[in-house]
Amino acid sequence: MRLTLGDFEEAARSRLAPAVWDFFEGGAGEERTLAANAGAFDRLWLRPRVLRGAVHPETATTILGRSWDAPVAVAPLGYHTLAHPLGELATVRGTAAAARVPVVISTFAGRGIEEIAAAADGGPLWLQVYCLRDRAMTRRLIERAEGVGCEALVLTVDTPHMGRRLRDLRNGFRLPAGIVPANLEGHDFTVPAAHAAAEFAPLDWSVVEWLRSVSALPVLLKGILTDTDAARAVEAGADGIVVSNHGGRQLDGVPATLDALPEIVTAVDGRVPVLLDGGVRRGRDVLAALALGADAVLVGRPVLHGLAVDGAQGVTDVLNILLGELTDAMGLAGLSELAGIGPGLVRPAAGAEERGRRHRAREVRGAAG
């Protein structure tokens, strides 16, 4: 019996080839940031209130004018077909069976965007965008997404090239035969890092204006980690921000997204929605992110775990566990609706700040030596 997302992670590892597992799970460099994403949630305690009559908590929310059953979406993940032959088709079917929440389709999806939309059966879809040097190819993908009813564009802004992912380098990772990005054409995608180095376009803030010139869809920027960039994103016309370090897969040594969240929320000041990804593994993690100001979270690797274990049903089970844990945590914390969640719900675990100061002091001494 699988009762937690950790149970699905353990089961998925035994079902995937070691190099594929490392491709999904690995981070950049020494994987400090990868570990920090999950660890940040463990450094917070929840502060429940009692005698508040919270029996059947309501998790519904509205983001960019669209009602979601819960403040959770499926993060963009490339090549679901590495986890299951049906790939994204199973993912959207499994998501729809669990809740009406968005699935963000990756530029590097393993199934065609039209068939993904058909399988979603009206479930909300967003498109994640990497701007390629071939802007015409990027534009065609956006137009196709708009044509099938995608509701937003999520521009990944932290990837001028892929981070130094040591697991993939040690494995000499190459996409297996038959695994290709179904919505792109004309390139050699066999080694993802090599393709990114050759074909990802260098970007500046004008890319937001360009996206607005080719589509009427809302544009969110994914990969923001500082208050300065958050404020600049809003000024540039972004409709939303995703606080993200790419699951620890780009620049190792950047902060956990939960740690970066408060300064970004302050800078945005309610002008656009702020979403967070990275390290969410339990319903109480969702609650903590909302308490620190996120409007919703994106969940990535656990969805692939469910997909690898049992296809669409595995995705449904993973999301049902997460959303069930969220409802359970809300009720036990005395919350009947999301509007009651605020910063008073969380505090740092005892000693966490002092441990952090000691760790930073050791880093400074090491750098000085």
JSON list of C-alpha atoms in Angstrom, two decimals, residues 208-326:
[
{"chain": "A", "resi": 208, "resn": "VAL", "atom": "CA", "xyz": [8.26, 39.35, -22.63]},
{"chain": "A", "resi": 209, "resn": "GLU", "atom": "CA", "xyz": [7.23, 41.96, -25.18]},
{"chain": "A", "resi": 210, "resn": "TRP", "atom": "CA", "xyz": [7.94, 39.47, -27.98]},
{"chain": "A", "resi": 211, "resn": "LEU", "atom": "CA", "xyz": [5.70, 36.85, -26.38]},
{"chain": "A", "resi": 212, "resn": "ARG", "atom": "CA", "xyz": [2.95, 39.42, -26.07]},
{"chain": "A", "resi": 213, "resn": "SER", "atom": "CA", "xyz": [3.35, 40.22, -29.76]},
{"chain": "A", "resi": 214, "resn": "VAL", "atom": "CA", "xyz": [2.71, 36.61, -30.80]},
{"chain": "A", "resi": 215, "resn": "SER", "atom": "CA", "xyz": [0.04, 35.60, -28.29]},
{"chain": "A", "resi": 216, "resn": "ALA", "atom": "CA", "xyz": [-2.78, 37.04, -26.22]},
{"chain": "A", "resi": 217, "resn": "LEU", "atom": "CA", "xyz": [-2.25, 34.44, -23.47]},
{"chain": "A", "resi": 218, "resn": "PRO", "atom": "CA", "xyz": [-1.09, 35.46, -20.00]},
{"chain": "A", "resi": 219, "resn": "VAL", "atom": "CA", "xyz": [2.69, 35.14, -19.55]},
{"chain": "A", "resi": 220, "resn": "LEU", "atom": "CA", "xyz": [4.30, 33.86, -16.35]},
{"chain": "A", "resi": 221, "resn": "LEU", "atom": "CA", "xyz": [8.07, 33.93, -15.80]},
{"chain": "A", "resi": 222, "resn": "LYS", "atom": "CA", "xyz": [9.50, 30.78, -14.22]},
{"chain": "A", "resi": 223, "resn": "GLY", "atom": "CA", "xyz": [12.90, 30.90, -12.58]},
{"chain": "A", "resi": 224, "resn": "ILE", "atom": "CA", "xyz": [12.72, 34.10, -10.50]},
{"chain": "A", "resi": 225, "resn": "LEU", "atom": "CA", "xyz": [14.75, 33.98, -7.27]},
{"chain": "A", "resi": 226, "resn": "THR", "atom": "CA", "xyz": [15.29, 37.62, -6.25]},
{"chain": "A", "resi": 227, "resn": "ASP", "atom": "CA", "xyz": [13.10, 40.57, -5.33]},
{"chain": "A", "resi": 228, "resn": "THR", "atom": "CA", "xyz": [14.87, 42.71, -7.94]},
{"chain": "A", "resi": 229, "resn": "ASP", "atom": "CA", "xyz": [13.96, 40.38, -10.78]},
{"chain": "A", "resi": 230, "resn": "ALA", "atom": "CA", "xyz": [10.45, 39.93, -9.42]},
{"chain": "A", "resi": 231, "resn": "ALA", "atom": "CA", "xyz": [9.82, 43.67, -9.49]},
{"chain": "A", "resi": 232, "resn": "ARG", "atom": "CA", "xyz": [11.36, 43.93, -12.96]},
{"chain": "A", "resi": 233, "resn": "ALA", "atom": "CA", "xyz": [9.16, 41.08, -14.19]},
{"chain": "A", "resi": 234, "resn": "VAL", "atom": "CA", "xyz": [6.01, 42.89, -13.13]},
{"chain": "A", "resi": 235, "resn": "GLU", "atom": "CA", "xyz": [7.23, 46.11, -14.73]},
{"chain": "A", "resi": 236, "resn": "ALA", "atom": "CA", "xyz": [7.99, 44.21, -17.95]},
{"chain": "A", "resi": 237, "resn": "GLY", "atom": "CA", "xyz": [4.39, 43.04, -18.11]},
{"chain": "A", "resi": 238, "resn": "ALA", "atom": "CA", "xyz": [4.50, 39.52, -16.69]},
{"chain": "A", "resi": 239, "resn": "ASP", "atom": "CA", "xyz": [1.12, 38.23, -15.55]},
{"chain": "A", "resi": 240, "resn": "GLY", "atom": "CA", "xyz": [2.61, 35.94, -12.93]},
{"chain": "A", "resi": 241, "resn": "ILE", "atom": "CA", "xyz": [5.84, 34.67, -11.40]},
{"chain": "A", "resi": 242, "resn": "VAL", "atom": "CA", "xyz": [7.00, 31.16, -10.61]},
{"chain": "A", "resi": 243, "resn": "VAL", "atom": "CA", "xyz": [9.62, 31.14, -7.87]},
{"chain": "A", "resi": 244, "resn": "SER", "atom": "CA", "xyz": [11.83, 28.33, -9.12]},
{"chain": "A", "resi": 245, "resn": "ASN", "atom": "CA", "xyz": [15.42, 27.11, -9.20]},
{"chain": "A", "resi": 246, "resn": "HIS", "atom": "CA", "xyz": [14.56, 24.51, -11.84]},
{"chain": "A", "resi": 247, "resn": "GLY", "atom": "CA", "xyz": [14.34, 21.77, -9.25]},
{"chain": "A", "resi": 248, "resn": "GLY", "atom": "CA", "xyz": [17.97, 22.35, -8.32]},
{"chain": "A", "resi": 249, "resn": "ARG", "atom": "CA", "xyz": [19.03, 21.49, -11.88]},
{"chain": "A", "resi": 250, "resn": "GLN", "atom": "CA", "xyz": [20.59, 24.78, -13.01]},
{"chain": "A", "resi": 251, "resn": "LEU", "atom": "CA", "xyz": [22.91, 26.82, -10.76]},
{"chain": "A", "resi": 252, "resn": "ASP", "atom": "CA", "xyz": [23.86, 24.83, -7.67]},
{"chain": "A", "resi": 253, "resn": "GLY", "atom": "CA", "xyz": [24.21, 26.92, -4.53]},
{"chain": "A", "resi": 254, "resn": "VAL", "atom": "CA", "xyz": [21.19, 29.16, -5.07]},
{"chain": "A", "resi": 255, "resn": "PRO", "atom": "CA", "xyz": [18.63, 29.24, -2.25]},
{"chain": "A", "resi": 256, "resn": "ALA", "atom": "CA", "xyz": [15.75, 26.87, -1.81]},
{"chain": "A", "resi": 257, "resn": "THR", "atom": "CA", "xyz": [12.65, 28.31, -3.41]},
{"chain": "A", "resi": 258, "resn": "LEU", "atom": "CA", "xyz": [10.80, 28.43, -0.08]},
{"chain": "A", "resi": 259, "resn": "ASP", "atom": "CA", "xyz": [13.62, 30.57, 1.33]},
{"chain": "A", "resi": 260, "resn": "ALA", "atom": "CA", "xyz": [13.50, 32.92, -1.68]},
{"chain": "A", "resi": 261, "resn": "LEU", "atom": "CA", "xyz": [9.71, 33.22, -1.60]},
{"chain": "A", "resi": 262, "resn": "PRO", "atom": "CA", "xyz": [9.13, 35.90, 1.08]},
{"chain": "A", "resi": 263, "resn": "GLU", "atom": "CA", "xyz": [11.26, 38.62, -0.54]},
{"chain": "A", "resi": 264, "resn": "ILE", "atom": "CA", "xyz": [9.59, 37.98, -3.91]},
{"chain": "A", "resi": 265, "resn": "VAL", "atom": "CA", "xyz": [6.11, 38.16, -2.40]},
{"chain": "A", "resi": 266, "resn": "THR", "atom": "CA", "xyz": [7.04, 41.47, -0.81]},
{"chain": "A", "resi": 267, "resn": "ALA", "atom": "CA", "xyz": [8.38, 42.86, -4.09]},
{"chain": "A", "resi": 268, "resn": "VAL", "atom": "CA", "xyz": [5.33, 41.76, -6.08]},
{"chain": "A", "resi": 269, "resn": "ASP", "atom": "CA", "xyz": [2.95, 43.15, -3.45]},
{"chain": "A", "resi": 270, "resn": "GLY", "atom": "CA", "xyz": [-0.10, 41.36, -4.78]},
{"chain": "A", "resi": 271, "resn": "ARG", "atom": "CA", "xyz": [0.12, 42.76, -8.30]},
{"chain": "A", "resi": 272, "resn": "VAL", "atom": "CA", "xyz": [0.36, 39.33, -9.95]},
{"chain": "A", "resi": 273, "resn": "PRO", "atom": "CA", "xyz": [0.07, 35.74, -8.72]},
{"chain": "A", "resi": 274, "resn": "VAL", "atom": "CA", "xyz": [3.19, 34.16, -7.25]},
{"chain": "A", "resi": 275, "resn": "LEU", "atom": "CA", "xyz": [3.61, 30.41, -7.62]},
{"chain": "A", "resi": 276, "resn": "LEU", "atom": "CA", "xyz": [6.36, 28.19, -6.24]},
{"chain": "A", "resi": 277, "resn": "ASP", "atom": "CA", "xyz": [7.95, 24.93, -7.28]},
{"chain": "A", "resi": 278, "resn": "GLY", "atom": "CA", "xyz": [10.71, 22.82, -5.76]},
{"chain": "A", "resi": 279, "resn": "GLY", "atom": "CA", "xyz": [10.62, 20.32, -2.92]},
{"chain": "A", "resi": 280, "resn": "VAL", "atom": "CA", "xyz": [6.86, 20.02, -2.41]},
{"chain": "A", "resi": 281, "resn": "ARG", "atom": "CA", "xyz": [6.29, 16.44, -1.21]},
{"chain": "A", "resi": 282, "resn": "ARG", "atom": "CA", "xyz": [3.48, 16.68, 1.37]},
{"chain": "A", "resi": 283, "resn": "GLY", "atom": "CA", "xyz": [0.22, 18.49, 1.84]},
{"chain": "A", "resi": 284, "resn": "ARG", "atom": "CA", "xyz": [1.69, 20.43, 4.74]},
{"chain": "A", "resi": 285, "resn": "ASP", "atom": "CA", "xyz": [4.39, 21.70, 2.34]},
{"chain": "A", "resi": 286, "resn": "VAL", "atom": "CA", "xyz": [1.64, 23.29, 0.26]},
{"chain": "A", "resi": 287, "resn": "LEU", "atom": "CA", "xyz": [0.27, 24.87, 3.42]},
{"chain": "A", "resi": 288, "resn": "ALA", "atom": "CA", "xyz": [3.69, 26.27, 4.38]},
{"chain": "A", "resi": 289, "resn": "ALA", "atom": "CA", "xyz": [4.24, 27.77, 0.91]},
{"chain": "A", "resi": 290, "resn": "LEU", "atom": "CA", "xyz": [0.84, 29.46, 1.03]},
{"chain": "A", "resi": 291, "resn": "ALA", "atom": "CA", "xyz": [1.57, 30.78, 4.52]},
{"chain": "A", "resi": 292, "resn": "LEU", "atom": "CA", "xyz": [4.72, 32.47, 3.19]},
{"chain": "A", "resi": 293, "resn": "GLY", "atom": "CA", "xyz": [2.74, 34.14, 0.41]},
{"chain": "A", "resi": 294, "resn": "ALA", "atom": "CA", "xyz": [2.53, 31.78, -2.55]},
{"chain": "A", "resi": 295, "resn": "ASP", "atom": "CA", "xyz": [-0.80, 31.66, -4.36]},
{"chain": "A", "resi": 296, "resn": "ALA", "atom": "CA", "xyz": [-0.21, 28.07, -5.49]},
{"chain": "A", "resi": 297, "resn": "VAL", "atom": "CA", "xyz": [2.54, 25.47, -5.92]},
{"chain": "A", "resi": 298, "resn": "LEU", "atom": "CA", "xyz": [3.71, 23.31, -8.80]},
{"chain": "A", "resi": 299, "resn": "VAL", "atom": "CA", "xyz": [4.56, 19.65, -8.25]},
{"chain": "A", "resi": 300, "resn": "GLY", "atom": "CA", "xyz": [7.06, 17.95, -10.56]},
{"chain": "A", "resi": 301, "resn": "ARG", "atom": "CA", "xyz": [9.01, 14.79, -9.82]},
{"chain": "A", "resi": 302, "resn": "PRO", "atom": "CA", "xyz": [6.27, 13.09, -7.73]},
{"chain": "A", "resi": 303, "resn": "VAL", "atom": "CA", "xyz": [4.01, 13.16, -10.80]},
{"chain": "A", "resi": 304, "resn": "LEU", "atom": "CA", "xyz": [6.66, 11.30, -12.79]},
{"chain": "A", "resi": 305, "resn": "HIS", "atom": "CA", "xyz": [6.94, 8.79, -9.95]},
{"chain": "A", "resi": 306, "resn": "GLY", "atom": "CA", "xyz": [3.23, 8.08, -10.12]},
{"chain": "A", "resi": 307, "resn": "LEU", "atom": "CA", "xyz": [3.40, 7.86, -13.90]},
{"chain": "A", "resi": 308, "resn": "ALA", "atom": "CA", "xyz": [6.24, 5.34, -13.77]},
{"chain": "A", "resi": 309, "resn": "VAL", "atom": "CA", "xyz": [4.48, 3.20, -11.17]},
{"chain": "A", "resi": 310, "resn": "ASP", "atom": "CA", "xyz": [0.98, 2.99, -12.63]},
{"chain": "A", "resi": 311, "resn": "GLY", "atom": "CA", "xyz": [0.42, 5.34, -15.56]},
{"chain": "A", "resi": 312, "resn": "ALA", "atom": "CA", "xyz": [-2.62, 7.59, -15.31]},
{"chain": "A", "resi": 313, "resn": "GLN", "atom": "CA", "xyz": [-3.83, 5.84, -12.16]},
{"chain": "A", "resi": 314, "resn": "GLY", "atom": "CA", "xyz": [-0.46, 6.46, -10.52]},
{"chain": "A", "resi": 315, "resn": "VAL", "atom": "CA", "xyz": [-0.73, 10.19, -11.28]},
{"chain": "A", "resi": 316, "resn": "THR", "atom": "CA", "xyz": [-4.24, 10.23, -9.84]},
{"chain": "A", "resi": 317, "resn": "ASP", "atom": "CA", "xyz": [-3.06, 8.45, -6.71]},
{"chain": "A", "resi": 318, "resn": "VAL", "atom": "CA", "xyz": [-0.13, 10.84, -6.19]},
{"chain": "A", "resi": 319, "resn": "LEU", "atom": "CA", "xyz": [-2.33, 13.93, -6.51]},
{"chain": "A", "resi": 320, "resn": "ASN", "atom": "CA", "xyz": [-5.09, 12.43, -4.36]},
{"chain": "A", "resi": 321, "resn": "ILE", "atom": "CA", "xyz": [-2.56, 11.74, -1.60]},
{"chain": "A", "resi": 322, "resn": "LEU", "atom": "CA", "xyz": [-1.16, 15.28, -1.80]},
{"chain": "A", "resi": 323, "resn": "LEU", "atom": "CA", "xyz": [-4.56, 16.95, -1.85]},
{"chain": "A", "resi": 324, "resn": "GLY", "atom": "CA", "xyz": [-5.87, 14.67, 0.88]},
{"chain": "A", "resi": 325, "resn": "GLU", "atom": "CA", "xyz": [-2.90, 15.62, 3.03]},
{"chain": "A", "resi": 326, "resn": "LEU", "atom": "CA", "xyz": [-3.56, 19.28, 2.33]}
]
